[in-house]
Coordinates of C-alpha atoms and ligand atoms in Angstrom, one line a residue:
M17 CA 43.8 178.4 127.3
R18 CA 47.4 179.6 126.8
S19 CA 48.4 182.7 128.7
P20 CA 48.9 185.7 126.4
F21 CA 51.9 186.7 128.5
R22 CA 55.4 185.5 127.8
P23 CA 57.0 184.0 130.9
L24 CA 59.4 186.6 132.2
T25 CA 61.8 183.8 133.3
E26 CA 62.3 183.1 129.5
V27 CA 62.7 186.8 128.8
A28 CA 65.3 187.1 131.6
Q29 CA 67.3 184.3 130.1
E30 CA 67.1 185.8 126.6
L31 CA 68.5 189.1 128.0
V32 CA 71.3 187.3 129.8
A33 CA 72.2 185.2 126.7
A34 CA 73.0 188.4 124.9
A35 CA 75.3 189.7 127.6
V36 CA 77.2 186.4 128.4
Q37 CA 79.9 184.6 126.4
S38 CA 81.7 181.4 126.6
G39 CA 84.3 181.5 129.4
D40 CA 82.5 184.1 131.5
T41 CA 81.9 183.9 135.2
V42 CA 78.3 184.5 136.4
V43 CA 76.0 184.3 139.4
D44 CA 72.7 182.7 140.0
A45 CA 71.5 184.5 143.2
T46 CA 68.6 182.2 143.7
A47 CA 69.3 178.7 142.5
G48 CA 65.9 177.1 143.4
N49 CA 65.2 174.2 141.1
G50 CA 68.2 175.0 139.0
H51 CA 66.6 176.1 135.7
D52 CA 68.5 179.4 135.6
T53 CA 71.7 177.7 136.9
L54 CA 71.5 175.1 134.1
F55 CA 70.9 177.8 131.5
L56 CA 73.9 179.8 132.8
A57 CA 76.1 176.8 132.9
K58 CA 75.3 176.1 129.2
Q59 CA 75.9 179.8 128.3
V60 CA 79.3 180.1 129.9
G61 CA 80.4 176.6 128.7
P62 CA 83.1 174.4 130.3
D63 CA 85.7 177.3 130.3
G64 CA 83.3 179.5 132.3
H65 CA 82.0 179.2 135.8
V66 CA 78.6 179.6 137.6
F67 CA 78.3 180.4 141.3
A68 CA 74.8 179.6 142.5
F69 CA 73.4 180.7 145.9
D70 CA 70.4 179.3 147.8
V71 CA 69.7 179.2 151.5
Q72 CA 67.9 175.8 151.2
Q73 CA 69.6 172.4 150.9
A74 CA 66.6 171.1 149.1
A75 CA 67.0 173.7 146.4
L76 CA 70.7 173.0 146.0
E77 CA 70.0 169.2 145.8
S78 CA 67.4 169.8 143.1
T79 CA 69.8 172.1 141.2
A80 CA 72.7 169.5 141.5
R81 CA 70.4 166.8 140.1
R82 CA 69.5 168.9 137.2
L83 CA 73.1 169.8 136.4
R84 CA 74.2 166.1 136.8
S85 CA 71.6 165.0 134.3
F86 CA 73.3 167.3 131.8
G87 CA 76.8 166.3 132.9
L88 CA 77.7 169.9 133.7
G89 CA 80.3 170.4 136.4
H90 CA 81.6 173.9 136.1
V91 CA 79.2 175.2 138.8
T92 CA 79.8 176.0 142.5
L93 CA 76.7 175.6 144.6
L94 CA 76.8 177.7 147.8
Q95 CA 74.3 177.2 150.6
A96 CA 74.4 180.8 151.7
D97 CA 72.3 183.9 151.8
H98 CA 72.9 185.9 148.6
C99 CA 73.5 189.0 150.8
Q100 CA 76.8 187.3 151.7
M101 CA 77.9 187.4 148.1
A102 CA 80.9 189.7 148.8
T103 CA 82.4 187.2 151.3
S104 CA 81.3 184.0 149.4
L105 CA 82.8 184.8 146.0
P106 CA 86.6 184.8 145.3
A107 CA 87.8 188.4 145.7
A108 CA 89.5 188.3 142.3
L109 CA 86.0 188.3 140.7
R110 CA 85.1 191.8 141.9
G111 CA 84.3 193.9 138.8
K112 CA 84.5 190.8 136.6
L113 CA 81.0 189.2 136.7
A114 CA 79.3 189.0 133.3
A115 CA 75.8 188.5 134.8
A116 CA 73.8 187.8 137.9
M117 CA 70.2 186.5 137.8
F118 CA 67.7 187.0 140.7
N119 CA 64.4 185.1 140.5
L120 CA 62.9 186.1 143.8
G121 CA 60.4 184.4 146.0
Y122 CA 60.1 180.8 147.3
L123 CA 61.1 177.4 145.9
P124 CA 58.3 176.2 143.6
G125 CA 56.9 173.0 145.1
G126 CA 58.8 173.7 148.3
E127 CA 58.5 175.5 151.7
K128 CA 56.7 178.8 151.0
S129 CA 57.8 180.4 154.3
I130 CA 61.5 180.3 153.1
T131 CA 61.4 183.2 150.7
T132 CA 63.7 186.1 149.7
Q133 CA 63.5 189.1 152.0
P134 CA 63.4 192.8 151.1
N135 CA 66.5 194.0 153.0
T136 CA 68.8 191.1 152.2
T137 CA 67.7 191.1 148.5
L138 CA 68.6 194.8 148.4
I139 CA 72.1 194.2 149.9
A140 CA 72.6 191.3 147.4
L141 CA 71.6 193.5 144.5
Q142 CA 73.9 196.3 145.6
T143 CA 76.7 193.8 145.9
A144 CA 76.1 192.3 142.5
M145 CA 76.1 195.8 141.0
T146 CA 79.5 196.4 142.5
W147 CA 80.9 193.1 141.3
L148 CA 79.5 193.4 137.7
R149 CA 82.0 194.1 134.9
P150 CA 81.3 197.0 132.5
G151 CA 78.7 195.8 130.0
G152 CA 77.6 193.1 132.5
L153 CA 73.9 192.5 133.2
I154 CA 71.7 191.7 136.3
T155 CA 68.2 190.5 135.9
M156 CA 65.8 190.9 138.8
L157 CA 62.4 189.2 138.7
I158 CA 60.1 190.3 141.5
Y159 CA 56.7 188.6 142.3
S160 CA 54.3 190.9 144.1
G161 CA 51.4 188.4 144.4
H162 CA 52.5 187.4 148.0
A163 CA 53.0 189.6 151.0
T164 CA 56.9 189.4 151.2
G165 CA 57.1 189.9 147.4
K166 CA 55.0 193.1 147.8
S167 CA 57.4 194.3 150.5
E168 CA 60.4 193.5 148.3
L169 CA 58.9 195.5 145.5
A170 CA 58.3 198.4 148.0
V171 CA 62.0 198.4 148.9
L172 CA 63.5 197.7 145.5
L173 CA 61.4 200.1 143.3
P174 CA 62.7 203.3 145.0
F175 CA 66.3 202.0 144.8
L176 CA 66.0 201.1 141.2
G177 CA 64.4 204.5 140.5
E178 CA 67.4 206.4 142.1
P179 CA 70.1 207.8 139.8
H180 CA 72.8 205.2 139.2
P181 CA 75.0 206.9 136.6
E182 CA 77.1 203.8 135.9
F183 CA 74.0 201.7 135.1
L184 CA 71.1 201.6 132.7
I185 CA 68.0 200.3 134.5
T186 CA 65.0 199.3 132.5
E187 CA 61.7 197.5 133.3
I188 CA 61.2 194.8 130.7
D189 CA 57.8 193.7 129.3
P190 CA 55.6 195.4 132.0
Q191 CA 52.2 193.7 132.1
P192 CA 49.9 196.4 133.8
E193 CA 46.7 194.5 132.6
R194 CA 47.5 191.8 135.1
Q195 CA 46.7 191.9 138.8
H196 CA 49.9 191.8 140.8
P197 CA 52.0 191.2 137.7
P198 CA 55.6 189.8 138.1
R199 CA 58.1 192.6 137.3
L200 CA 61.3 192.1 135.5
F201 CA 64.2 194.6 135.7
A202 CA 67.4 194.7 133.6
I203 CA 70.3 196.4 135.3
Q204 CA 73.2 196.8 132.9
R205 CA 76.6 198.3 133.9
R206 CA 77.4 200.8 131.1
P207 CA 80.3 199.7 129.0
F208 CA 83.6 201.7 129.6
E209 CA 83.2 203.9 126.5
E210 CA 79.9 205.2 127.7
T211 CA 81.1 206.3 131.2
A212 CA 84.6 207.5 130.1
H213 CA 83.4 211.0 129.1
Ligands
LIG315 C1 61.7 181.4 142.7 S1 63.0 180.3 143.4 C2 64.3 180.5 142.2 C3 64.0 179.7 140.9 C4 65.3 179.3 140.2 N1 66.0 180.5 139.7 C5 65.1 178.3 139.1 O1 65.5 178.6 137.9 O2 64.6 177.2 139.3 C6 63.7 181.3 144.7 C7 64.7 180.7 145.5 O3 65.4 181.7 146.3 C8 65.8 181.0 147.5 N2 66.1 182.0 148.5 C9 65.3 182.5 149.4 N3 66.0 183.4 150.2 C10 67.3 183.5 149.7 C11 68.4 184.2 150.1 N4 68.4 185.1 151.1 N5 69.6 183.9 149.4 C12 69.6 183.0 148.4 N6 68.5 182.3 148.0 C13 67.4 182.5 148.7 C14 64.7 180.1 147.9 O4 65.1 179.1 148.7 C15 64.2 179.6 146.5 O5 64.8 178.3 146.2

C-alpha cells in the first residue's frame, strides 16, 4: 500500500527549487548517496556551484558516481564535518549562499553508527544561517526514530524556537499522526526589504 505521506525529501527539494536560481552557490551539508547534491547541481546549472559535505568516503564516492552518470562537474565534494563549514568554504561566499540542505542521520544502506550528531549539527546550522544571503533558504530534515535523531531533535527544536529576527522559521508538512515522524524545517533569511525597517 502506498504511504499517505509525501516524502519530506521531495518537499525539501521543492522548497529549495523556489529559492535557487541558475548561477547560484549552494551547500549540501550531508551528501549521502548524492540525491540532493544532484538535485542542487541541476538547479544551479553549469554557471553555479555546489559544495557537498560528508564525513564518509563511501558517501562521497556514491555521490561522485551519481554526478558522473549525469555528466555534472560543477560540484566540490568535501570529506569534512559540516560543522567545519566556515573554514571549508571560500571566505568570499559568506553571506552569499542561496541555499543549504541538511538531511540528517546515517547513510542509507551504509554504516548506521556514522550519523549526524546534535552539537555539530547545531554548529553547522548556525554557520549556514550566517553564510546565507538575504532571501536564501536552509532545509533541515530531522529523523527522530533513532536515538541520536531524538537527541538532535531535543537540541535543535529549542534553537529553532528561539527568536531569530532575521529569519522566518517554519515547520513544513508536520505529520503528528505518525509515530516518530520525520520533521522538516524551512529556515529562510528574510529579504533585505523586510529587515530594513
Ligand atoms: C541521510 S544521509 C543524507 C542523504 C543525502 N542527502 C542524499 O540525498 O542521498 C546523511 C549523511 O550525513 C553524513 N554525515 C554524518 N555526520 C556528518 C557530519 N558531521 N558532517 C557531514 N556529514 C555527515 C552521513 O555520513 C550520511 O551520509
